[in-house]
Amino acid sequence: MDITIEQVDEGELKAKPDENKLGFGSIFSDHMFVMSYVDGHWQKPVIKKYQNFSLDPAAMVLHYGQAIFEGLKAYRGKDNQIYLFRPKDNLHRMNKSALRMCMPEINVDDVFEGLEELLRLEKEWVPSVSGATLYIRPTMVATEAGLGVRPANQYLFFIILSPVGAYYPEGFNPVTIYVTEKYVRAVPGGVGNAKTAGNYAASIMAAVEAQAQGYTQVLWLDAIERKYVEEVGTMNIFFVIGDEIITPPLSGSILPGLTRDSVLRLTRDWGLDVVERRISIDEIFNAAADGTLREVFGTGTAAVISPVGALSYQGNVCQVNSGKTGELAQRLFDELQEIQFGQRPDPYDWVVKL
Ligand code: COI
């Protein structure tokens, strides 16, 4: 791919942050990848200094929300090599989101090459401290100026990089989840399975209310019966009841998470009993009451594997595994991280070395 590279002068590079205090998504590297879409084509991309964009106030993304994004990470192994986890799968998923939002598809191979080029330039930004990574955020927005509601004909695709620690303040410790009945995230036929900005905007109010009550995140139920579990704010969700591992199926209204998919693959290969099926919130609380609910955990790129220590629903709170990290969540976290950081053989071809 032909890319223009405008490298930032040595003297203008940002100071690197303290890797022990990264938090999530508030620090950005020196360069970004930018490519615009005009006249029905993606134009020659440029890697340049991370900087503000100039947008027309009528840019359609600002009014009607044609915006999609992805999240993936670069990992620094103990061997000091940089690894990516299923990067092309993220870019393919972005194309699915693009189709749903009437936005142009990207050429996955070309954009991947651009990402590799960007990462080679920003290698020093991939943290070395345990658990920290470089979060990669490919994004596409509609830039055409216009107030008619229709697909835009100009877009901007960009990739920015952010060194991150754990997504939740709890780190790899159990989070608490509030099950909302008041709000829904997505309806069948809607955009719940697209990674589009509006899904996250719509989730904020429920998250704020959950946090005000002392919970880390919201668990969404289906929009029709408000009975079946869908997903959590920024992750997919798994339950272990007896010997069965259960996650809701990709019904069209939940995000097809790559970590979810990797967990399904790993647990199946370990010979565990794992199913994708509808699971009602009553089944979960009944299992908690009869002592068969063994674990709950979320999966996501940002969240990795996130154990859930308590669930609140209709004023009832159930503790999960006495509020402690379960055995399966721990094993998945360890094995997945070892694959992602290039420390364990990867029989799935998930990992790409930079
Ligand atoms: C990710 O896990 O990468 C996500 O996209 C969640 C994000 C909204 C924090």
PDB file of C-alpha atoms and ligand atoms in Angstrom, residues 24 69-73 90 93 135-137 167 195 200 217 233-235 255 259 299-304, ligand 1:
ATOM      1  CA  PHE A  24      -7.792   3.504  29.952  1.00  0.00           C
ATOM      2  CA  PHE A  69     -15.103   1.818  15.395  1.00  0.00           C
ATOM      3  CA  GLU A  70     -13.049  -1.161  16.469  1.00  0.00           C
ATOM      4  CA  GLY A  71     -10.848  -1.986  19.437  1.00  0.00           C
ATOM      5  CA  LEU A  72      -7.776  -4.216  19.391  1.00  0.00           C
ATOM      6  CA  LYS A  73      -4.448  -4.269  21.146  1.00  0.00           C
ATOM      7  CA  ASN A  90     -11.408  -6.790  13.801  1.00  0.00           C
ATOM      8  CA  ARG A  93     -15.977  -6.892  11.658  1.00  0.00           C
ATOM      9  CA  TYR A 135      -4.958  -0.095  22.538  1.00  0.00           C
ATOM     10  CA  ILE A 136      -5.681   0.433  18.838  1.00  0.00           C
ATOM     11  CA  ARG A 137      -8.801   2.328  17.832  1.00  0.00           C
ATOM     12  CA  TYR A 167     -10.235  -1.141  31.659  1.00  0.00           C
ATOM     13  CA  LYS A 195     -19.924  -1.442  16.553  1.00  0.00           C
ATOM     14  CA  TYR A 200     -22.482   3.374  23.394  1.00  0.00           C
ATOM     15  CA  GLN A 217     -21.488  -1.951  34.789  1.00  0.00           C
ATOM     16  CA  GLY A 233     -21.911  -2.418  28.783  1.00  0.00           C
ATOM     17  CA  THR A 234     -18.547  -3.090  27.165  1.00  0.00           C
ATOM     18  CA  MET A 235     -18.343  -6.866  27.067  1.00  0.00           C
ATOM     19  CA  LEU A 255     -21.956  -7.550  19.565  1.00  0.00           C
ATOM     20  CA  THR A 259     -12.815 -12.387  22.816  1.00  0.00           C
ATOM     21  CA  THR A 299     -15.204 -10.943  27.786  1.00  0.00           C
ATOM     22  CA  GLY A 300     -13.962  -8.064  25.665  1.00  0.00           C
ATOM     23  CA  THR A 301     -10.845  -6.601  24.118  1.00  0.00           C
ATOM     24  CA  ALA A 302     -10.653  -3.793  26.634  1.00  0.00           C
ATOM     25  CA  ALA A 303     -11.933  -5.865  29.561  1.00  0.00           C
ATOM     26  CA  VAL A 304     -10.115  -9.134  28.560  1.00  0.00           C
TER      27      VAL A 304
HETATM   28  C1  COI B   1     -13.329  -2.969  23.396  1.00  0.00           C
HETATM   29  O1  COI B   1     -13.401  -3.883  24.200  1.00  0.00           O
HETATM   30  O2  COI B   1     -12.360  -2.779  22.661  1.00  0.00           O
HETATM   31  C2  COI B   1     -14.412  -2.032  23.234  1.00  0.00           C
HETATM   32  O3  COI B   1     -14.612  -1.575  22.157  1.00  0.00           O
HETATM   33  C3  COI B   1     -15.125  -1.559  24.398  1.00  0.00           C
HETATM   34  C4  COI B   1     -14.894  -0.099  24.489  1.00  0.00           C
HETATM   35  C5  COI B   1     -16.139   0.629  24.195  1.00  0.00           C
HETATM   36  C6  COI B   1     -14.207   0.324  25.711  1.00  0.00           C
END
